[in-house]
PDB file of C-alpha atoms in Angstrom:
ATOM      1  CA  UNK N   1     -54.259  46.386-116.021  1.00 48.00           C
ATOM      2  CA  UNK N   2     -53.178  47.531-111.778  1.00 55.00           C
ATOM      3  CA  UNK N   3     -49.746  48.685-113.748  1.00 64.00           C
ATOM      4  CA  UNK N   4     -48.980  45.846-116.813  1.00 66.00           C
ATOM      5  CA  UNK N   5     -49.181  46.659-119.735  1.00 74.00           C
ATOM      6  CA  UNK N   6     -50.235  43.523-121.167  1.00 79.00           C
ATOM      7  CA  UNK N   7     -52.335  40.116-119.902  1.00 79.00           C
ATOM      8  CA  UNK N   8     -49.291  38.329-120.522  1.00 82.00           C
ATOM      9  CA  UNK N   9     -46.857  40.622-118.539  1.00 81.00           C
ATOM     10  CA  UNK N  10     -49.373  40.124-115.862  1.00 81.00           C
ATOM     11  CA  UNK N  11     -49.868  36.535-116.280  1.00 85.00           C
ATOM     12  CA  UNK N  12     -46.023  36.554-116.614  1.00 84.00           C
ATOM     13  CA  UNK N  13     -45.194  38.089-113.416  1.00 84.00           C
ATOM     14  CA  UNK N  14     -47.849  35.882-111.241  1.00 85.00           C
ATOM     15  CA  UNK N  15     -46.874  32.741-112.478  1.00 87.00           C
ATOM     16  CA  UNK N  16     -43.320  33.666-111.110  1.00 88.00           C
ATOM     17  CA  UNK N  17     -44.923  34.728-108.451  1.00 86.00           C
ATOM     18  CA  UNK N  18     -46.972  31.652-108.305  1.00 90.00           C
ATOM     19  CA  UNK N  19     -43.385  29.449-108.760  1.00 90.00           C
ATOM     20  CA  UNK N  20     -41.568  32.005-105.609  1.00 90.00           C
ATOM     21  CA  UNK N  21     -44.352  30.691-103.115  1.00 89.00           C
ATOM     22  CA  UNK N  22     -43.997  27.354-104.470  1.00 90.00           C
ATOM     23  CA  UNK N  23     -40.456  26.880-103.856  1.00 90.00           C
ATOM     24  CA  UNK N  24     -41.069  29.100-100.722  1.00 90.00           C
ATOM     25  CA  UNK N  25     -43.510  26.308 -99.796  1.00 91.00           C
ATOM     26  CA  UNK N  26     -41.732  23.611-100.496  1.00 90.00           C
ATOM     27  CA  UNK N  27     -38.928  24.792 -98.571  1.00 91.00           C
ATOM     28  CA  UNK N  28     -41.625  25.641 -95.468  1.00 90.00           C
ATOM     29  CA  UNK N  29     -42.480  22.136 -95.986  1.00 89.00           C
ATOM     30  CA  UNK N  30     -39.108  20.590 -96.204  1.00 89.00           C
ATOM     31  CA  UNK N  31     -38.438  22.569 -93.364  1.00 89.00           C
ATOM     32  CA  UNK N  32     -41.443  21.359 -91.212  1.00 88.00           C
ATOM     33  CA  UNK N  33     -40.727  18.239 -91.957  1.00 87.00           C
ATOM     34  CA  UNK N  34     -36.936  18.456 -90.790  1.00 88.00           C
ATOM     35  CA  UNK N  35     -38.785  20.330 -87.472  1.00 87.00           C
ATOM     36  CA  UNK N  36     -41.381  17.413 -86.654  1.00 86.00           C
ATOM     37  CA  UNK N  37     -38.592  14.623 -87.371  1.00 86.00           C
ATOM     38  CA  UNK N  38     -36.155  16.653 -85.125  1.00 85.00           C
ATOM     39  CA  UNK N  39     -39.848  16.964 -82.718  1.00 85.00           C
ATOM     40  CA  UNK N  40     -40.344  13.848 -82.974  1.00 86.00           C
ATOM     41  CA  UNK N  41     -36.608  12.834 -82.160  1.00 86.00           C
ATOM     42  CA  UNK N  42     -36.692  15.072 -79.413  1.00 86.00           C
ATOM     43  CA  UNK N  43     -40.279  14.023 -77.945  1.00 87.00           C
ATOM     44  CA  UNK N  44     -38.548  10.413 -78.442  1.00 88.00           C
ATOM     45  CA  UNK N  45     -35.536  11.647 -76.132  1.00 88.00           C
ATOM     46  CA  UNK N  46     -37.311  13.995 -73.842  1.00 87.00           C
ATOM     47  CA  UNK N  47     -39.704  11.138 -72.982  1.00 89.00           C
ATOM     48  CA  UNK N  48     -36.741   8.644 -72.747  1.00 90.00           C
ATOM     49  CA  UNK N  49     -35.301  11.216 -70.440  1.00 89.00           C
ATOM     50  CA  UNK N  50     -38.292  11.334 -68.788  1.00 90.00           C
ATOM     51  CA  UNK N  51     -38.920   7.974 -68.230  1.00 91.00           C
ATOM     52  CA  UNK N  52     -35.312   7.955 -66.996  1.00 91.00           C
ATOM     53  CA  UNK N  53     -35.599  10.988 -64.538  1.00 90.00           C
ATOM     54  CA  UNK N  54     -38.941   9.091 -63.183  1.00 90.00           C
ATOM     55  CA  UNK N  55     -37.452   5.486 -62.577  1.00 91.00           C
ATOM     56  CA  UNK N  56     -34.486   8.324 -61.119  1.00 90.00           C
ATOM     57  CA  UNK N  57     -37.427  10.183 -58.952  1.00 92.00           C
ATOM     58  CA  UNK N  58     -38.290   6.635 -58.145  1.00 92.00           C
ATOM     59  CA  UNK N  59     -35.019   5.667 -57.011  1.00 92.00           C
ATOM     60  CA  UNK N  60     -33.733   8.884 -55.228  1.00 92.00           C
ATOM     61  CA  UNK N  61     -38.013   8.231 -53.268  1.00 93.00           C
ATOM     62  CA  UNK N  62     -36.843   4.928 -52.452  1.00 93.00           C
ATOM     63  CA  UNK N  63     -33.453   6.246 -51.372  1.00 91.00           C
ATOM     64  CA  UNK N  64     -34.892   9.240 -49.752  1.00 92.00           C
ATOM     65  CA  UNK N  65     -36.823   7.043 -47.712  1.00 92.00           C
ATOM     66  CA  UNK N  66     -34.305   4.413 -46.883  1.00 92.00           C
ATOM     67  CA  UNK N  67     -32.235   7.232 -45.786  1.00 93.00           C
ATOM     68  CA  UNK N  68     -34.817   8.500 -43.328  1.00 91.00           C
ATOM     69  CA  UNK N  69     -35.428   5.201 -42.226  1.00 93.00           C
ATOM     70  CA  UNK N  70     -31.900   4.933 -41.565  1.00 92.00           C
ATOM     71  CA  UNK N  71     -31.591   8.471 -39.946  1.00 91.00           C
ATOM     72  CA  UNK N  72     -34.816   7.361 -37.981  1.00 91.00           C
ATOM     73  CA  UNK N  73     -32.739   4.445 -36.430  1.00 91.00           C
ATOM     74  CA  UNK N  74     -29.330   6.422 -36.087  1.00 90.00           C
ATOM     75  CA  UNK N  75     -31.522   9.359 -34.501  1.00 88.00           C
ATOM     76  CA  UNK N  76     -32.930   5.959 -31.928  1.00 88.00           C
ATOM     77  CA  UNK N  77     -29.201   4.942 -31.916  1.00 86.00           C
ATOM     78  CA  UNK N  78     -27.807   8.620 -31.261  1.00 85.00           C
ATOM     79  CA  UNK N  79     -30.271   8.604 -28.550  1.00 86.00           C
ATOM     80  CA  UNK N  80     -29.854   5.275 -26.723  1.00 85.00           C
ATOM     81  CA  UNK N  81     -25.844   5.803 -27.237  1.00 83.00           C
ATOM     82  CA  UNK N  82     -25.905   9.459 -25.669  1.00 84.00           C
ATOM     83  CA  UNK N  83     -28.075   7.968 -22.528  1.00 85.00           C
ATOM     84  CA  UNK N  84     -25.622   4.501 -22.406  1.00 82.00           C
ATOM     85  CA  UNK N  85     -22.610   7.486 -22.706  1.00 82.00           C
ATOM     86  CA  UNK N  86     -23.970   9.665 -20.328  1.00 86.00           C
ATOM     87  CA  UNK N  87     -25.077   6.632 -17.760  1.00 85.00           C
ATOM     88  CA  UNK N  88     -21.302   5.683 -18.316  1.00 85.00           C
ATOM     89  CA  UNK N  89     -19.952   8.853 -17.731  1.00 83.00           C
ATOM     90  CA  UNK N  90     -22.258   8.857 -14.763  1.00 88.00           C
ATOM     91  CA  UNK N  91     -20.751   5.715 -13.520  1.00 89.00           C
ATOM     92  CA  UNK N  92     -17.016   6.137 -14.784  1.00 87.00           C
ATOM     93  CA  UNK N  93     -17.540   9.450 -12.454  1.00 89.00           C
ATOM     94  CA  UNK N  94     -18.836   7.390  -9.410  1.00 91.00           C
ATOM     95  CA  UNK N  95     -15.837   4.935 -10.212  1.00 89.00           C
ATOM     96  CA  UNK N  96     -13.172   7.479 -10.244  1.00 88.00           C
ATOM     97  CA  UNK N  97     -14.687   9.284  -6.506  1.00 89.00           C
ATOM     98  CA  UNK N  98     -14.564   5.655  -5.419  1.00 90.00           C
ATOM     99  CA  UNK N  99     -11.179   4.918  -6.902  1.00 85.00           C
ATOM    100  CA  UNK N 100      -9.653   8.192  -5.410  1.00 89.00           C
ATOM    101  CA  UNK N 101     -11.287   7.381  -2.152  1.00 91.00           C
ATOM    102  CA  UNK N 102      -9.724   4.506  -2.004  1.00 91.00           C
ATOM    103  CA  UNK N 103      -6.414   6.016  -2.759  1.00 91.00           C
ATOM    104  CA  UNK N 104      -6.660   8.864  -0.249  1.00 91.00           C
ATOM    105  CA  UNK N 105      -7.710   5.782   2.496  1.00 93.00           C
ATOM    106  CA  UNK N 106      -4.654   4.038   1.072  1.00 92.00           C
ATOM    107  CA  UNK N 107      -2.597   6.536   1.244  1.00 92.00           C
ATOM    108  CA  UNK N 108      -3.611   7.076   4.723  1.00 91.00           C
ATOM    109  CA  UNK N 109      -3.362   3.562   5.751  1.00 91.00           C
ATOM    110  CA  UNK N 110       0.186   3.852   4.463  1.00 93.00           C
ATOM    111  CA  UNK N 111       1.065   6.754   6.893  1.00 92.00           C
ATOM    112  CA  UNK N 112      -0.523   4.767   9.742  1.00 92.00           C
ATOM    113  CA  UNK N 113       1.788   1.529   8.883  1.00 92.00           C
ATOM    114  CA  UNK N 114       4.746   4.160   8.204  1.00 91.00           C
ATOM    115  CA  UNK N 115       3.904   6.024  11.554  1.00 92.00           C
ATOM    116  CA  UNK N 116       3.732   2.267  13.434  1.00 90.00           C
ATOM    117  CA  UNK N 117       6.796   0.986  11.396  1.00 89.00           C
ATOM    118  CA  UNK N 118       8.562   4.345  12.698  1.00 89.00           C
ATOM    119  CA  UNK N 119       7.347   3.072  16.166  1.00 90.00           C
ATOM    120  CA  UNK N 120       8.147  -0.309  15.612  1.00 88.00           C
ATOM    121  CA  UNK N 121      11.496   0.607  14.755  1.00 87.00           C
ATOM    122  CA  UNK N 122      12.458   2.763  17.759  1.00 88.00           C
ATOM    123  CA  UNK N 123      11.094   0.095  20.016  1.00 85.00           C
ATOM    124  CA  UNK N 124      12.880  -2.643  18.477  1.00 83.00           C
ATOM    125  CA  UNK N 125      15.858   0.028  19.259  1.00 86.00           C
ATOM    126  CA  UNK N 126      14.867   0.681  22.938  1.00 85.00           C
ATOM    127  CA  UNK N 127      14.593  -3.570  23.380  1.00 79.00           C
ATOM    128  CA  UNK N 128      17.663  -3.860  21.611  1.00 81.00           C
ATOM    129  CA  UNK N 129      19.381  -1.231  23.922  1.00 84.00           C
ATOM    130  CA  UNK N 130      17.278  -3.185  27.061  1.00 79.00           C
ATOM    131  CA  UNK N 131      18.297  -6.375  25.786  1.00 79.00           C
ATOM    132  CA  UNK N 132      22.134  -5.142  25.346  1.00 81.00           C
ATOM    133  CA  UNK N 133      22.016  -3.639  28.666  1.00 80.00           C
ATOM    134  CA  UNK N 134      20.074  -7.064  30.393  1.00 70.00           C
ATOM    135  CA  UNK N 135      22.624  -9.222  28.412  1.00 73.00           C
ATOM    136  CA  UNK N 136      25.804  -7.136  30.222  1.00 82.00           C
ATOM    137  CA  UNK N 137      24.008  -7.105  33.230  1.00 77.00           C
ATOM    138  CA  UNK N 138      23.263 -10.483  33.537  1.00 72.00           C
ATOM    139  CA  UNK N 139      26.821 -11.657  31.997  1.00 79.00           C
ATOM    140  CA  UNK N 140      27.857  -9.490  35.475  1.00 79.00           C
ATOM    141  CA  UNK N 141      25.188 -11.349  37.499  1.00 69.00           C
ATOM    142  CA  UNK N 142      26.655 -14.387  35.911  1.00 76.00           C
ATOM    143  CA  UNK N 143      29.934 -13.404  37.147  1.00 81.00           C
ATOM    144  CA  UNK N 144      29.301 -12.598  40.225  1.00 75.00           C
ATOM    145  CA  UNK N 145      27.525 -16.024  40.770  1.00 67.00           C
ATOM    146  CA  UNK N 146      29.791 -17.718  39.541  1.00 75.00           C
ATOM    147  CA  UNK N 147      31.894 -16.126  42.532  1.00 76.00           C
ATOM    148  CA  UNK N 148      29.444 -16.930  44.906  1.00 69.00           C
ATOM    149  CA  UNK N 149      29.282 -20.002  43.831  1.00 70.00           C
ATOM    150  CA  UNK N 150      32.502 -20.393  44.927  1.00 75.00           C
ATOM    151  CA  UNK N 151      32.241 -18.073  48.024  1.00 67.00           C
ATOM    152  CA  UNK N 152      29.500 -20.451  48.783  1.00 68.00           C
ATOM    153  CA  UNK N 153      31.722 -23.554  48.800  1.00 74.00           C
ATOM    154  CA  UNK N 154      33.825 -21.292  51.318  1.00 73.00           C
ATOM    155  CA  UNK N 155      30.552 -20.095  52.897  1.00 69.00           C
ATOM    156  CA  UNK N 156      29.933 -23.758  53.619  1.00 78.00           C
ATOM    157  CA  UNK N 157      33.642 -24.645  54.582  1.00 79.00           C
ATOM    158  CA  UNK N 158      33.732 -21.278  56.935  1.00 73.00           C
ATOM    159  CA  UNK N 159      30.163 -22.735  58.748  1.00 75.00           C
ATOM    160  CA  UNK N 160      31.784 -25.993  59.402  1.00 81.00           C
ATOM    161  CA  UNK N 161      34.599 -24.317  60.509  1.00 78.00           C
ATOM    162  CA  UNK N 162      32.340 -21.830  63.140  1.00 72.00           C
ATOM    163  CA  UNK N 163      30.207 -24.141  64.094  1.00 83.00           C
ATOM    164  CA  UNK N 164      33.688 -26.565  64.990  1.00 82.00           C
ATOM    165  CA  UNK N 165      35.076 -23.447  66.664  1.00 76.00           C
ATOM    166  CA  UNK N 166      31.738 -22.827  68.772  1.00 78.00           C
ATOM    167  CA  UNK N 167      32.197 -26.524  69.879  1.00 83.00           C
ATOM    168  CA  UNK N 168      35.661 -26.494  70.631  1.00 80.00           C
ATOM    169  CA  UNK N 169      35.062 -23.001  72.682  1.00 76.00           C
ATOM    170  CA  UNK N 170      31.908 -24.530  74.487  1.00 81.00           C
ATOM    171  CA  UNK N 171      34.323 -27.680  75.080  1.00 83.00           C
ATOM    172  CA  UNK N 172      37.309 -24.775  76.395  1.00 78.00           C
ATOM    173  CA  UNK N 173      34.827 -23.045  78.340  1.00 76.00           C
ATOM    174  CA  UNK N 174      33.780 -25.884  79.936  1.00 84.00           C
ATOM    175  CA  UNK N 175      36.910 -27.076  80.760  1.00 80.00           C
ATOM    176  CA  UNK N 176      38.088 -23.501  81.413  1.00 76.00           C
ATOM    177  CA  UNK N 177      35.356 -23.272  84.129  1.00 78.00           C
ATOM    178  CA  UNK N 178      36.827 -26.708  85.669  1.00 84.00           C
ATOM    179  CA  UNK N 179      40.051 -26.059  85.863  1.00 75.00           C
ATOM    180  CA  UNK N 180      39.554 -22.057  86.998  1.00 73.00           C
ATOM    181  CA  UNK N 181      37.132 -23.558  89.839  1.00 77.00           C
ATOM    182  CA  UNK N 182      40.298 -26.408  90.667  1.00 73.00           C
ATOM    183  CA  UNK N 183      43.003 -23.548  90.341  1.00 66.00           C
ATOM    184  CA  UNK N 184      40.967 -21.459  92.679  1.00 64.00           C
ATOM    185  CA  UNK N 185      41.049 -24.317  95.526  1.00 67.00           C
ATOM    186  CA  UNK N 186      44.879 -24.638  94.902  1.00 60.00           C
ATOM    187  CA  UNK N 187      45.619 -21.127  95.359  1.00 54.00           C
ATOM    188  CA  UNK N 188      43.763 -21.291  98.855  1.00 51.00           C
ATOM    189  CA  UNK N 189      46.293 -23.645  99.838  1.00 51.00           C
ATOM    190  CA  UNK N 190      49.526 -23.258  97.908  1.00 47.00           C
ATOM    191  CA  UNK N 191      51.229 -19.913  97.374  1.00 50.00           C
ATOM    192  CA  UNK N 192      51.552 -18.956  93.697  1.00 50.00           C
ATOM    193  CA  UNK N 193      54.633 -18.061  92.270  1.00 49.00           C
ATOM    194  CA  UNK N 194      55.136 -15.093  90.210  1.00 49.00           C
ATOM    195  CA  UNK N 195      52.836 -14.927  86.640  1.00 49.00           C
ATOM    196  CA  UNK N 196      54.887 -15.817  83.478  1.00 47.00           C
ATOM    197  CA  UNK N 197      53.699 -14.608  80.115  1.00 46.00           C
ATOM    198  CA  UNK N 198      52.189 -17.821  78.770  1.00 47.00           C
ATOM    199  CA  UNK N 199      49.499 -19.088  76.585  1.00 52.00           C
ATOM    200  CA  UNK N 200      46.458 -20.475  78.862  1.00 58.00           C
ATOM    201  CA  UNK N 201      43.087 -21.664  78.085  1.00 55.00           C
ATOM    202  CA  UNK N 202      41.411 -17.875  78.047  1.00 57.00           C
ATOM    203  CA  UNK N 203      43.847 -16.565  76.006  1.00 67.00           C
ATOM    204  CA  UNK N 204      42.813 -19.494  73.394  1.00 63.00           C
ATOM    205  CA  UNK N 205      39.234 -19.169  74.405  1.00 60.00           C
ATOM    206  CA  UNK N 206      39.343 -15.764  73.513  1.00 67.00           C
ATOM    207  CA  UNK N 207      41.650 -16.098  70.257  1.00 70.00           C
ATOM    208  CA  UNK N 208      38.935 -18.740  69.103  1.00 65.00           C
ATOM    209  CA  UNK N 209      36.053 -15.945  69.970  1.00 68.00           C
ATOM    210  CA  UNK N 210      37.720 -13.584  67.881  1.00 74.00           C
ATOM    211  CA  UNK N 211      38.125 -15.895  65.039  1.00 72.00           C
ATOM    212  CA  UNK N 212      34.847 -17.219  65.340  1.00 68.00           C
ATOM    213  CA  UNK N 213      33.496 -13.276  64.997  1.00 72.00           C
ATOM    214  CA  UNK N 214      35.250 -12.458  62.081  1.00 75.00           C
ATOM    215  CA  UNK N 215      34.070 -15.740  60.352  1.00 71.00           C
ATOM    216  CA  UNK N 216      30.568 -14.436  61.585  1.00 69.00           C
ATOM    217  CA  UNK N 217      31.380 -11.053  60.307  1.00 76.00           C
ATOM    218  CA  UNK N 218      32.701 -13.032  56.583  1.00 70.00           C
ATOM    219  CA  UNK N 219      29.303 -14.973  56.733  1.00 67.00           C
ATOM    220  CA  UNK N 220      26.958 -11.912  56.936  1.00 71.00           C
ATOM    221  CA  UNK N 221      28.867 -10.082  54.094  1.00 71.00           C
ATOM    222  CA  UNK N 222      28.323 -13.213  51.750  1.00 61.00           C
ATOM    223  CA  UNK N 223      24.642 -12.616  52.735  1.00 61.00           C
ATOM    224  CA  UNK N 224      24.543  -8.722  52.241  1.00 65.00           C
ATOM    225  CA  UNK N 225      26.606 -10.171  48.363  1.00 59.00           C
ATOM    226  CA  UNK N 226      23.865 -12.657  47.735  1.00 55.00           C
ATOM    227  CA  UNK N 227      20.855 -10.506  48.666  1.00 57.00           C
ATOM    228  CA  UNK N 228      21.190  -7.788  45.636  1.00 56.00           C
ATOM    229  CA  UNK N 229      22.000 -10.312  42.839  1.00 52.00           C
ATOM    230  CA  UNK N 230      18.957 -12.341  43.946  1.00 50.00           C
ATOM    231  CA  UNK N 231      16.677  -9.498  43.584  1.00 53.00           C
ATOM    232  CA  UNK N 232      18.527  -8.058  40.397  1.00 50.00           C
ATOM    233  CA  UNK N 233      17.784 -11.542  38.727  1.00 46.00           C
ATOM    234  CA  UNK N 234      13.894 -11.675  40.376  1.00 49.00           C
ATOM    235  CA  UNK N 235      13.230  -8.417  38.902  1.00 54.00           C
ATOM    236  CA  UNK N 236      14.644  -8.920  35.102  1.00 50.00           C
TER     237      UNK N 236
END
């Protein structure tokens, strides 16, 4: 009987036997069951999750490609900006040579105007020292014609005067000569008495001469006066 004694130990020990896998199955089947709901539940959320990373892929495609687009244009921008910078920079460059061009010709000019004001300035010094000197000089010349100006009222007074004395010595002379030529007929007939100091008609004649030359001699230095002012006032 494989190791029973009896049918009924046998039949006793495979029915338990019989009731283990039953229980064992029904557990296995309880089991599956708890597997293919939580399968099920988890197909349900995998392919929820999947639907989600999908519409995600979708997004984060439409994203990625929106961001190249935009890289695409920043990349054009980049570009465009770099070659407006670089033309600027370019330009800023050719502004600042200029600019410091213009400075160094300023700065130049400056030294120039400085140089002529320095120039302008001593000049103005030297006319100022001319003008000082012309302005003494001719309050001298002013002076001194002012003296002439009266030396020439006594220039004119002194010519009347000569030319009055020539005619009263032409006059003298004249009668001089008569009265020598009638003195020299008296004489050959009368004897003359002894000479007395006394004033006679040469000794006037010859007092008037002298006059007259040192009226002459007045007259010419008025001239030699008048000559050098003339010419100092000519020339300035």
């Amino acid at each position: 009987m494989d190791g029973f004694k009896t049918s009924e130990e046998a039949a006793r020990f495979w029915k338990e036997k019989a009731h283990a896998y039953k229980a064992e199955l029904e557990i296995q089947r309880r089991e599956f069951k708890e597997f293919e709901e939580d399968s099920k539940s988890l197909e349900t959320e995998l392919e929820l999750e999947l639907t989600q990373t999908q519409a995600k892929n979708r997004d984060l495609n439409l994203c990625v490609a929106k961001l190249r687009n935009e890289n695409e244009l920043l990349k054009s921008r980049v570009e465009t900006l770099t070659q407006h910078e670089i033309r600027q920079h370019t330009e800023t460059m050719q502004e600042l040579s200029s600019f410091k061009k213009q400075v160094d010709d300023l700065k130049r000019h400056i030294r120039e105007l400085e140089q002529k004001n320095d120039d302008l300035e001593k000049a103005y010094r030297a006319s100022k020292a001319s003008i000082d000197d012309f302005d003494t000089q001719l309050n001298g010349v002013i002076e001194r014609n002012v003296i002439l100006e009266s030396e020439l009222d006594e220039k004119e007074q002194l010519k009347a005067l000569v030319q009055r004395m020539r005619d009263e010595t032409r006059d003298l002379r004249l009668e001089l000569s008569i009265k020598a030529q009638d003195s020299n007929r008296a004489e050959v007939q009368v004897p003359q008495p002894p000479r007395q100091p006394r004033t006679t008609p040469l000794s006037i004649v010859n007092d008037l001469l002298r006059k007259v030359g040192a009226l002459e001699t007045k007259l010419s230095t008025y001239h030699r006066k008048e000559e050098p002012s003339k010419r100092f006032v000519l020339s300035n």
